[in-house]
Coordinates of C-alpha atoms in Angstrom, one line a residue:
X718 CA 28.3 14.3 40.3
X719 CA 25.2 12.3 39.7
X720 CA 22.6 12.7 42.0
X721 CA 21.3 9.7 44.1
X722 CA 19.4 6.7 43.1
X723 CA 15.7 6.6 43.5
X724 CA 15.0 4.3 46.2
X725 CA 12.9 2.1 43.5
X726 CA 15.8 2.0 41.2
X727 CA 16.0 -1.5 42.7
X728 CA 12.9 -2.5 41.2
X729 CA 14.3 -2.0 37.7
X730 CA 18.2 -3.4 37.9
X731 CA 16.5 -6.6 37.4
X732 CA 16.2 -5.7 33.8
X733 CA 19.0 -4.5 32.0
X734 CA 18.1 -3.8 28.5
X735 CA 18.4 -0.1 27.0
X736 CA 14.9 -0.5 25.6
X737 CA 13.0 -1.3 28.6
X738 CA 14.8 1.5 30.8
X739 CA 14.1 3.7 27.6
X740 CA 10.5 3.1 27.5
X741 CA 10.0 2.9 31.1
X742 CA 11.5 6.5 31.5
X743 CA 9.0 7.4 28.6
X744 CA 5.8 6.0 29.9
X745 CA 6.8 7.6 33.4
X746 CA 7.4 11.1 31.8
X747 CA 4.1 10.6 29.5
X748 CA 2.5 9.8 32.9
X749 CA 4.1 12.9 34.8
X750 CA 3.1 15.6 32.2
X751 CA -0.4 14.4 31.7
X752 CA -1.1 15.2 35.0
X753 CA 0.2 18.6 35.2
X754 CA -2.1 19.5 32.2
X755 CA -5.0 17.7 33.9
X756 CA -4.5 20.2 36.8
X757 CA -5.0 23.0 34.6
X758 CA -8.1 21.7 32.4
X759 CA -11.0 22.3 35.1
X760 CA -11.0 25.9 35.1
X761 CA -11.9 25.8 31.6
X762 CA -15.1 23.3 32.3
X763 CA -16.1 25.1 35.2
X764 CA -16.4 28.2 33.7
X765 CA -19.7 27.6 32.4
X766 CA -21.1 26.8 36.3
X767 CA -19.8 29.9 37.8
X768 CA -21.9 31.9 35.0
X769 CA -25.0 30.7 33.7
X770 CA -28.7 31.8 33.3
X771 CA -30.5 30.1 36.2
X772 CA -34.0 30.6 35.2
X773 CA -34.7 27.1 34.1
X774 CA -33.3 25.7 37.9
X775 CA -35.5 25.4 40.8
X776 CA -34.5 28.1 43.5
X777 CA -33.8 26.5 47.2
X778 CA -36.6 27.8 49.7
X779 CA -34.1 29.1 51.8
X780 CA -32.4 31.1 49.2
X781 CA -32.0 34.7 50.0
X782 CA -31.9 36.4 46.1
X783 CA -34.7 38.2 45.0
X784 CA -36.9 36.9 42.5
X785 CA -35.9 38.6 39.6
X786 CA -32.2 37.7 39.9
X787 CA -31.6 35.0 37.2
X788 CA -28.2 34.7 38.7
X789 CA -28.8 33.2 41.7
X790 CA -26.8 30.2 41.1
X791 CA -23.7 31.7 39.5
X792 CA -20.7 31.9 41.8
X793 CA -20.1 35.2 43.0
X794 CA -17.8 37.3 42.2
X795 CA -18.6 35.5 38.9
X796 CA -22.5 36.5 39.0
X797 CA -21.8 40.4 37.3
X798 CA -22.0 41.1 33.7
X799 CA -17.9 41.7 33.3
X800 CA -17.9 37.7 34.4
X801 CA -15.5 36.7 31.1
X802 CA -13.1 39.6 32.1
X803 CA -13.1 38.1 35.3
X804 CA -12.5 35.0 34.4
X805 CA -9.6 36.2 31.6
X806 CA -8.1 37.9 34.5
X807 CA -8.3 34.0 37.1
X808 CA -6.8 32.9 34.0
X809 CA -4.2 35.1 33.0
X810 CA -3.0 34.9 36.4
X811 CA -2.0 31.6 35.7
X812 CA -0.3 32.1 32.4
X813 CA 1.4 34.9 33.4
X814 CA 3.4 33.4 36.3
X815 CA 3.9 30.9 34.3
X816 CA 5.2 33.0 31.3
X817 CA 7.3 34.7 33.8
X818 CA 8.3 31.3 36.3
X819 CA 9.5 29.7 33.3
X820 CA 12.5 31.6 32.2
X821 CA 13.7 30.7 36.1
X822 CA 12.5 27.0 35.7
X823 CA 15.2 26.3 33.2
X824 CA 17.9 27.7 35.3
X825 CA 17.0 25.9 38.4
X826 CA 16.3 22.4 36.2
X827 CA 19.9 22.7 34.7
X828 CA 21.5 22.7 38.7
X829 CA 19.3 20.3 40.9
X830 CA 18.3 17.0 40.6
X831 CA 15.1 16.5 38.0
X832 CA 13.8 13.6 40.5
X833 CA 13.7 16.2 43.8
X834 CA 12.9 19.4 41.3
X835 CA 9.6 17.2 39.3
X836 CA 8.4 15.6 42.6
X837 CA 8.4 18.8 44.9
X838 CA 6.7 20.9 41.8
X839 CA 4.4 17.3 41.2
X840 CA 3.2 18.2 44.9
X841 CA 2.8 21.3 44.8
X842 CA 0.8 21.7 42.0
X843 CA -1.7 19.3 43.4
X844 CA -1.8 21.1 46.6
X845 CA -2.6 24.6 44.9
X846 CA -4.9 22.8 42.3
X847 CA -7.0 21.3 45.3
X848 CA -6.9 25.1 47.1
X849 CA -9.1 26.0 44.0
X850 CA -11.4 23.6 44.4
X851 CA -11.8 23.8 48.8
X852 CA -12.8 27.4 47.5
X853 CA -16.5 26.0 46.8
X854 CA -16.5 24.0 50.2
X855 CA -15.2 26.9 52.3
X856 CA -17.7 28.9 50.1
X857 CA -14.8 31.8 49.5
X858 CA -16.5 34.8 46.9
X859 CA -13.3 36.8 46.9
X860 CA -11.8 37.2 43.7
X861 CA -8.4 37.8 45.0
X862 CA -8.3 34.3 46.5
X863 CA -8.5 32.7 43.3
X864 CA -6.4 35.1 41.5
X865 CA -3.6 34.3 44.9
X866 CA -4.0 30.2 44.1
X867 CA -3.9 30.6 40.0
X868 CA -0.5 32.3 40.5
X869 CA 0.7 30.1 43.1
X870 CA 0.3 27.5 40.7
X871 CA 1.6 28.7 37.4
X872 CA 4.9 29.1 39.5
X873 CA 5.1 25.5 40.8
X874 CA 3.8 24.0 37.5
X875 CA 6.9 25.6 35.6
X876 CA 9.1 22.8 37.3
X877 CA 7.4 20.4 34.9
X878 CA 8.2 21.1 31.1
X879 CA 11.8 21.9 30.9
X880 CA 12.5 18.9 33.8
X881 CA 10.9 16.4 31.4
X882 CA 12.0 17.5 28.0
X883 CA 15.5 17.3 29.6
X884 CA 15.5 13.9 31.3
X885 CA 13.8 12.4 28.0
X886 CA 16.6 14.3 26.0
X887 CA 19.1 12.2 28.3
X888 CA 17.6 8.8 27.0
X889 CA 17.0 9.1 23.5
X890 CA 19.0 10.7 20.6
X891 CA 18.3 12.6 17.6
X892 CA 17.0 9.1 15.3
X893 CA 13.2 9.2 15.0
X894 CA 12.7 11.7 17.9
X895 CA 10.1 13.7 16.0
X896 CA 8.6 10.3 16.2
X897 CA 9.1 9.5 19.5
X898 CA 8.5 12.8 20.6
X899 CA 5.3 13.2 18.5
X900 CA 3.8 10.0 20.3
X901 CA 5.0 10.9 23.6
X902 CA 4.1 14.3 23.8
X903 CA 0.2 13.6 23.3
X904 CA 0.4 13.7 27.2
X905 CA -1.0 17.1 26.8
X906 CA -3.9 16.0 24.9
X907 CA -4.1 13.3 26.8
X908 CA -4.0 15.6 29.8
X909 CA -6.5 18.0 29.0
X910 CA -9.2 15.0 27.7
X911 CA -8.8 13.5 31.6
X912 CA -9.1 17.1 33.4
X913 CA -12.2 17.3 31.2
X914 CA -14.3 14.3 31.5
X915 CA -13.0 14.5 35.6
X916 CA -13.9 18.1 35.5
X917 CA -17.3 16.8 34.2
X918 CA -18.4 14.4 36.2
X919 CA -19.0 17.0 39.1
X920 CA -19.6 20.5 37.0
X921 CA -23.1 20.4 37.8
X922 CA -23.3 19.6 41.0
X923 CA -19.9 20.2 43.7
X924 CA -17.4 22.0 41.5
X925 CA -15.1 21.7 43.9
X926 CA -14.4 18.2 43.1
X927 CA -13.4 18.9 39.7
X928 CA -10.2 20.4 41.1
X929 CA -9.9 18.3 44.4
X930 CA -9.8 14.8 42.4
X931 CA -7.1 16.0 39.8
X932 CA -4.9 17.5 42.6
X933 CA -5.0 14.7 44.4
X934 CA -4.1 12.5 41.5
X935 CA -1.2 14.6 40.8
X936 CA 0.3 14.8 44.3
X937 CA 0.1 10.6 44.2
X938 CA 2.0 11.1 40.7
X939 CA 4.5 13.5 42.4
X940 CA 5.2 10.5 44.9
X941 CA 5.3 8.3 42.1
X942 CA 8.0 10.2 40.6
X943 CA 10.4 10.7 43.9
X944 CA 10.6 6.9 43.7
X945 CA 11.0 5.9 40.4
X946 CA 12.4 8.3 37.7
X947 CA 15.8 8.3 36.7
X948 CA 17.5 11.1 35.2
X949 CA 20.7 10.1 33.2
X950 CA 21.2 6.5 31.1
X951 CA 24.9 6.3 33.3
X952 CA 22.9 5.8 36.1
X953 CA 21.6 2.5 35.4
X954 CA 24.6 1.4 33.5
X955 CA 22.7 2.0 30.5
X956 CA 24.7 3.9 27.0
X957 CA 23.9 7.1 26.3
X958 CA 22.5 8.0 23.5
X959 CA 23.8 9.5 20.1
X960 CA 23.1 13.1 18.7
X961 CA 23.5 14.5 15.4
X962 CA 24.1 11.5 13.9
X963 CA 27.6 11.4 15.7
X964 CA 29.1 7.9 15.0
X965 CA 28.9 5.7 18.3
X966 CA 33.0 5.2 18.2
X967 CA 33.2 9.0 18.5
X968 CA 30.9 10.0 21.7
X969 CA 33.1 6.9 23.4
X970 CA 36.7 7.8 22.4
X971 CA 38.2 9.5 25.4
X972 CA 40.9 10.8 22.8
X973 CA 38.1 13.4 21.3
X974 CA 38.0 16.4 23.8
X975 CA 34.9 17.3 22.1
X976 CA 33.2 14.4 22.7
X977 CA 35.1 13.6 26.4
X978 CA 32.6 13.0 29.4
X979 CA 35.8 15.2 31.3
X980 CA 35.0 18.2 28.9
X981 CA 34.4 21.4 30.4
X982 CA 32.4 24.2 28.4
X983 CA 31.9 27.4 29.0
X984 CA 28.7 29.3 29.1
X985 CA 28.9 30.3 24.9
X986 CA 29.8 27.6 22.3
X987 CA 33.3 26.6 22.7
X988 CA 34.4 24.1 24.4
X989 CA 38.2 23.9 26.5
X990 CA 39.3 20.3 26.6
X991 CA 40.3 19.3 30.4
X992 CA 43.7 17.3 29.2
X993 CA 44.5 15.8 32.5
X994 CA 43.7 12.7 33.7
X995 CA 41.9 13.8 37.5
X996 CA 38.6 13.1 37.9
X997 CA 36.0 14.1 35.2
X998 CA 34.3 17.5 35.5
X999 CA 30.7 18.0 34.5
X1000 CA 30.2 20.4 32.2
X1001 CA 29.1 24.0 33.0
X1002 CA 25.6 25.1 32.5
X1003 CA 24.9 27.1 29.1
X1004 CA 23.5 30.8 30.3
X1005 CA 20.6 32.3 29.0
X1006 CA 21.9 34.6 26.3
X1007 CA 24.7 31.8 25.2
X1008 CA 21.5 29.6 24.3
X1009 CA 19.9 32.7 22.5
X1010 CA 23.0 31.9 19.9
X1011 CA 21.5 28.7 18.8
X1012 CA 21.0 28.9 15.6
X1013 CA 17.1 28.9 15.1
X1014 CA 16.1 29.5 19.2
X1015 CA 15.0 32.9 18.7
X1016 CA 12.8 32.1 15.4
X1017 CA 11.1 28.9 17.0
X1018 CA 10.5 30.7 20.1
X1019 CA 8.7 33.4 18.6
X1020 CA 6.5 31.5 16.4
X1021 CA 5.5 29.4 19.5
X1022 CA 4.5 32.6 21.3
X1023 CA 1.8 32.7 18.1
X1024 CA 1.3 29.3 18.3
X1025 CA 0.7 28.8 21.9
X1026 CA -1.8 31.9 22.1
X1027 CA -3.8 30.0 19.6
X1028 CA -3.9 26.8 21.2
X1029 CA -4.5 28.2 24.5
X1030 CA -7.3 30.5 23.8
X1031 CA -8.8 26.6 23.1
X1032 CA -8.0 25.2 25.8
X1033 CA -9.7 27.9 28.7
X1034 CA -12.5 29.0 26.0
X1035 CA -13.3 26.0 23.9
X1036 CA -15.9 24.8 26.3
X1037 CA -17.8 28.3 26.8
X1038 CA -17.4 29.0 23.1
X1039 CA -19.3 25.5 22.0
X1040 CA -22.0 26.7 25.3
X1041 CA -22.9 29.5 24.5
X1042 CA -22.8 29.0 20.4
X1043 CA -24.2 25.5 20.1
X1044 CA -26.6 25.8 23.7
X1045 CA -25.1 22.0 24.7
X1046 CA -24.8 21.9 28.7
X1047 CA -21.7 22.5 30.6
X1048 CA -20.9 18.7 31.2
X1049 CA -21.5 18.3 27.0
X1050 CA -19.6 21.2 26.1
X1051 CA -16.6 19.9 28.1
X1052 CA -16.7 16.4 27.1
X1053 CA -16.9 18.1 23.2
X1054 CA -14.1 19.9 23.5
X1055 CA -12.6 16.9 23.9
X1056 CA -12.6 15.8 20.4
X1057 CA -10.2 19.4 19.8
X1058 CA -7.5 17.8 22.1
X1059 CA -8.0 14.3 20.2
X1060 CA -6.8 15.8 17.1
X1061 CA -4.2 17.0 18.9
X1062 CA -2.5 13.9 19.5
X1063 CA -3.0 12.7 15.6
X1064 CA -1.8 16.5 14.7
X1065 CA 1.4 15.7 17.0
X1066 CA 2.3 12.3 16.1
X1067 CA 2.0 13.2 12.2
X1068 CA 4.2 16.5 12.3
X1069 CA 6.9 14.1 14.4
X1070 CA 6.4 11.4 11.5
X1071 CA 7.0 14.2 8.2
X1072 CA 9.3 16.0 9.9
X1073 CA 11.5 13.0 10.8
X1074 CA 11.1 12.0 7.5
X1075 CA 11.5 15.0 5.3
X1076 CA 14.1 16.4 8.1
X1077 CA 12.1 19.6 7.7
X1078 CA 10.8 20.6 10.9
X1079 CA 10.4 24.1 10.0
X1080 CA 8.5 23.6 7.0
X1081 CA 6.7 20.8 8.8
X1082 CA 5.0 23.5 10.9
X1083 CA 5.0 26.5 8.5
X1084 CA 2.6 24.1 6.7
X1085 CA 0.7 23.0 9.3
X1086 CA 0.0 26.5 10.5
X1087 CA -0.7 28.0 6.9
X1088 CA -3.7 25.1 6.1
X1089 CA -4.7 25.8 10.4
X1090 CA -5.9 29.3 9.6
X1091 CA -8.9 28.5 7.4
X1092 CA -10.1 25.6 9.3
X1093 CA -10.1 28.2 11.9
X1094 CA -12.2 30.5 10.0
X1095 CA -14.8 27.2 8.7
X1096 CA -15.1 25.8 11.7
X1097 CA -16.5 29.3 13.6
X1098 CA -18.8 29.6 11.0
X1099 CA -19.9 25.8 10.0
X1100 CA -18.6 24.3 12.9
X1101 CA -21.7 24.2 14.8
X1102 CA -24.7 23.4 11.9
X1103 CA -25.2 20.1 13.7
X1104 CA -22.9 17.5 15.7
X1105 CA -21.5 15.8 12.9
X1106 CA -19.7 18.9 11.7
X1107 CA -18.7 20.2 14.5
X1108 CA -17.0 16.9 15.5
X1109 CA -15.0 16.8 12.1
X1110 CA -14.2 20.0 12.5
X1111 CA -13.0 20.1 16.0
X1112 CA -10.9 16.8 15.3
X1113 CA -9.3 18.8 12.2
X1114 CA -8.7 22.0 13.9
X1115 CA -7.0 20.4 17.0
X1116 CA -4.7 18.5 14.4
X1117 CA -3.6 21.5 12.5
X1118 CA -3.5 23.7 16.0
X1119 CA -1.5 21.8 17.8
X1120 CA 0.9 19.6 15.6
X1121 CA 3.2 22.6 15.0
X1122 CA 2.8 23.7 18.7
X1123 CA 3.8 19.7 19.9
X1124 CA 6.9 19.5 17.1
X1125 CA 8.2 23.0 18.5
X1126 CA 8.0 22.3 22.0
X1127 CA 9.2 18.6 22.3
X1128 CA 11.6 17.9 19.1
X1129 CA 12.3 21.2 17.6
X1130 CA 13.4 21.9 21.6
X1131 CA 15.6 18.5 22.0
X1132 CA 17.3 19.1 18.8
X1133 CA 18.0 22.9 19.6
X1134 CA 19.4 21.6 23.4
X1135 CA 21.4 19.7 22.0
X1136 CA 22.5 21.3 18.4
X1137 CA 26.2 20.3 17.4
X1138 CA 27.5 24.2 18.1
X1139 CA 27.0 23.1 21.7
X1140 CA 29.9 20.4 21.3
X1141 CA 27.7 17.7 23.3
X1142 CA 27.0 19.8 26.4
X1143 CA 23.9 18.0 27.4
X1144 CA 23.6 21.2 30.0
X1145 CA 21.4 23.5 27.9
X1146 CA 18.9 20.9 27.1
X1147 CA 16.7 22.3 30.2
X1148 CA 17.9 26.3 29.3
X1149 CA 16.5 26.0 25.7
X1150 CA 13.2 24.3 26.4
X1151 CA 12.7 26.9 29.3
X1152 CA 13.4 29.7 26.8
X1153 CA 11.3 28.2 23.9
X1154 CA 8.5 27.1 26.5
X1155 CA 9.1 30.5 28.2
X1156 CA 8.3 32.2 25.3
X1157 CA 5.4 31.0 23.8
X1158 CA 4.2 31.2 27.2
X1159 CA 3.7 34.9 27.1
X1160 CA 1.8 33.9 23.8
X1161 CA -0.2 31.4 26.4
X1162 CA -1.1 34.2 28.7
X1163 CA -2.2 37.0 25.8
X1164 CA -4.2 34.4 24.6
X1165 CA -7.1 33.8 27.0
X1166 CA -6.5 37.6 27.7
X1167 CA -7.6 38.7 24.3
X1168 CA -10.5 35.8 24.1
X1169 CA -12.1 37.3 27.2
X1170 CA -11.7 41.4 26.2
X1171 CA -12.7 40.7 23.0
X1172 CA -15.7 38.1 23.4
X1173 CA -18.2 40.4 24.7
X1174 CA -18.2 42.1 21.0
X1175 CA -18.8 38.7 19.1
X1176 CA -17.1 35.2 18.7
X1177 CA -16.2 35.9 15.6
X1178 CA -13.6 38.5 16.6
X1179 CA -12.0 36.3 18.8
X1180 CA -11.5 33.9 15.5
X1181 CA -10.2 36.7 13.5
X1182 CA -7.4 37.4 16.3
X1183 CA -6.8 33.6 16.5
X1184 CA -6.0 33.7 12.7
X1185 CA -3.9 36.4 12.7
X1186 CA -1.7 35.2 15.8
X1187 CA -1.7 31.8 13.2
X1188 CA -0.4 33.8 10.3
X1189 CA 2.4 35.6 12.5
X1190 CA 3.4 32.2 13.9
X1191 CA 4.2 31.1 9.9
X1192 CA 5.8 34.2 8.5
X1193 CA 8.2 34.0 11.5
X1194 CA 9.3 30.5 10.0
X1195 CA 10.2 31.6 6.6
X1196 CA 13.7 32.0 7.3
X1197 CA 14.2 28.6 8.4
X1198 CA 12.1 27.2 5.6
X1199 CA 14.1 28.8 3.5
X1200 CA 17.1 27.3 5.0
X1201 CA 15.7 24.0 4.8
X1202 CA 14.8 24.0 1.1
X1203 CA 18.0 25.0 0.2
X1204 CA 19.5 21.7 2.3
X1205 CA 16.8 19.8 0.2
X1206 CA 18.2 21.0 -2.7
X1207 CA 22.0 20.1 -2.1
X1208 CA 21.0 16.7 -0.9
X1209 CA 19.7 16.3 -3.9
X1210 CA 21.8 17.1 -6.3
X1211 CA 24.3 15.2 -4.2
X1212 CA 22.5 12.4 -4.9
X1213 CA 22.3 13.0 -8.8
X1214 CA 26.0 13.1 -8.6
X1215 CA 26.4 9.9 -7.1
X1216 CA 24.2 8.3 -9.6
X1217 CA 26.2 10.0 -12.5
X1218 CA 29.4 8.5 -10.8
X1219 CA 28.1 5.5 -10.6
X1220 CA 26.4 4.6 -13.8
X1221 CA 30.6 6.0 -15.3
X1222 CA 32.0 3.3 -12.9
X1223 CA 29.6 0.4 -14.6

């Protein structure tokens, strides 16, 4: 059974176009996920204020440090020399709930309702996001209160990927979805560019605020989202849409058990065709080692694992990296980073364009990844000769960093939800993203992990680990690229077969 209409469903009857439902739910879901990665930007611009050299500030008369300390103004426990293992470990706190909430997530967002499961996570998150940030009004110095709120977090903010990968899954078939996908997942980007220049505004002065302004936000979208998602096309009277190029006449003949609404599958790949004519049945939910058999789960997962550990090292480093390289100031080393994220969403929309139009998205990324690794390697060591470089460099980076990370995690995950060995059972949509997302979130956690261990012996390390991860994340594709050069090459000589036939028919 369908669960019940959001009370602003009302608001929307009055239109009754596909399209505008379609790119309502879109915007809404855009909206949603750009604030969960707005709550997770600060900690990565704040970094640089609860560390710094404060020799060149004016010390408060009433200031109890001695006059040699040049860390009077860091915030303890953060003022000791093993500060970037401390702030890996804040960090890694969060990733690895996440890593670990994330293979739950997708269970619990297969069973309840995605409007109740995204709006209790929505507020959540902003509560536990805000905690952070009290932390400099209460003035709290323990370590373990931080590391108590990062974990809290990552476990709430896992209600948020698989529930809106699924729900956008429900709206919009397989037709220009790396497309669709490519524009819509920019969220992230989009996401990280707000918590930044939020995150920035107060850096320097109450911290606090930097986490206090984007929970709040987030709570406010939580709200937003009890009263005006909508989680399945039949709910609004609205068609569903087509996968795998399935011919419309077939997903609405009631006489094809495999396509039958009244279908009930199992928790593998077969389906058993209910044949009598009671009320429909929803399908079961697909378990977690029934969507391990989807052809190409296990290989996509594992390069996101790579793929993610690159990108996130970015994302919680990026800003120390450019302050303590290129000497900008915390509020101009956060607003830089920036740029990384802006070629993030070019980087995303062009692997959805190739790879909808190649219908490679294996080799989409593969390439992506292989040309990533050098700019990885130029960027570290050219990157910051003067502003105009760096900016070029950052935007190209980002592009080739995250393209392959956006395909695998929005399209790559919709098509594997709903591959055509599941027989339309629309119920492991939520599973597989979990899995995939799950996955490369371990890759999310090392990440930041190995970028704070490692730092203290030189940047340049941390590079060299970042390229390798980018190297693994290709060669793990090269079974699937395979696979999809040899479909290139029977499509084509199909073609040249038709064109022989036809010019004998003339």
């Amino acid at each position: 059974m369908r669960s019940s209409l959001a009370p602003g469903v009302w608001f929307f009857r009055a239109f009754s176009r596909d399209s505008w439902f379609r790119g309502s739910i879109l915007l809404l879901t855009f909206l949603i996920y750009t604030c969960y990665h707005m709550s997770r930007k600060p900690i990565s611009v704040v970094k640089s204020r609860l560390h710094q050299n404060c020799s060149e500030q004016i010390k408060p008369i009433n200031d109890t440090h001695s006059l040699n300390d040049t860390m009077w103004c860091s915030w303890a426990p953060f003022d000791k020399d093993n500060y970037k293992e401390l702030l890996a470990g804040v960090d890694n706190a969060f990733l690895v709930a996440y890593a670990i909430g994330m293979f739950i997530s997708g269970v619990f967002g297969e069973r309840l309702p995605l409007r109740y499961y995204l709006s209790a996570g929505m507020l959540l998150s902003g509560l536990f996001t805000s905690l952070f940030g009290l932390g400099y009004f209460w003035n709290i110095h323990e370590l373990w209160y931080f590391v108590v709120i990062q974990v809290c977090n990552g476990l709430v903010q896992t209600t948020g990927w698989p529930s809106v990968v699924t729900c956008v899954g429900n709206w919009f078939g397989k037709g220009k979805r790396g497309f669709i996908m490519g524009i819509w997942n920019s969220h992230t980007s989009v996401g990280n560019i707000l918590g930044s220049l939020i995150a920035g505004i107060w850096v320097n002065g109450q911290w606090g605020l930097s986490f206090i302004v984007p929970g709040i936000i987030t709570a406010i979208m939580g709200i937003i989202t009890f009263l005006f998602l909508i989680e399945h096309p039949e709910d609004v009277d609205c068609s569903p849409p087509q996968h795998h190029g399935e011919p419309a006449e077939n997903q609405d003949n009631p006489e094809d058990p495999g396509n039958s609404p009244c279908s009930i599958r199992d928790s593998g790949l077969e389906t058993v065709a209910k044949t009598s004519k009671g009320p429909c049945e929803e399908p079961a939910a697909i378990n977690f080692f029934g969507a391990l058999r989807i052809p190409g789960v296990v290989e996509f997962s594992l390069c996101l694992l790579f793929a993610k550990l690159v990108s996130y090292t970015f994302l919680y480093w990026l800003p120390l990296y450019i302050f303590n390289v290129a000497h900008f100031s915390a509020k101009e080393a956060g607003d830089l980073s920036t740029l990384f994220d802006v070629g993030g969403i070019i980087g995303g929309i062009m692997a959805g364009l190739i790879s909808d139009y190649t219908n490679g998205r294996a080799t989409t990324c593969c390439v992506m990844l292989i040309l990533a690794a050098p700019m990885m390697f130029l960027y570290n060591y050219i990157g910051q000769d003067g502003i105009t470089s760096s900016i070029v460099m950052l935007i190209i980076c980002g592009g080739l960093v995250n393209g392959p990370y956006a395909l695998i995690t929005t399209a790559v995950s919709a098509d594997l939800g709903t591959h055509k060995s599941l027989k339309g059972n629309a119920k492991a949509l939520s599973t597989v993203t979990a899995i995939i997302d799950g996955t490369g979130s371990i890759g999310a956690a090392l990440g930041p992990l190995l970028a704070g261990l490692i730092s203290p012996t030189g940047w340049n390390n941390v590079f060299y680990m970042l390229i390798s991860a980018d190297v693994l994340a290709c060669l793990l594709l090269c079974r699937l690229v395979y696979k999809e050069i040899l479909a290139w090459k029977v499509s084509l000589s199909r073609g040249s077969g038709s064109s022989v036939v036809l010019t004998h028919q003339r």
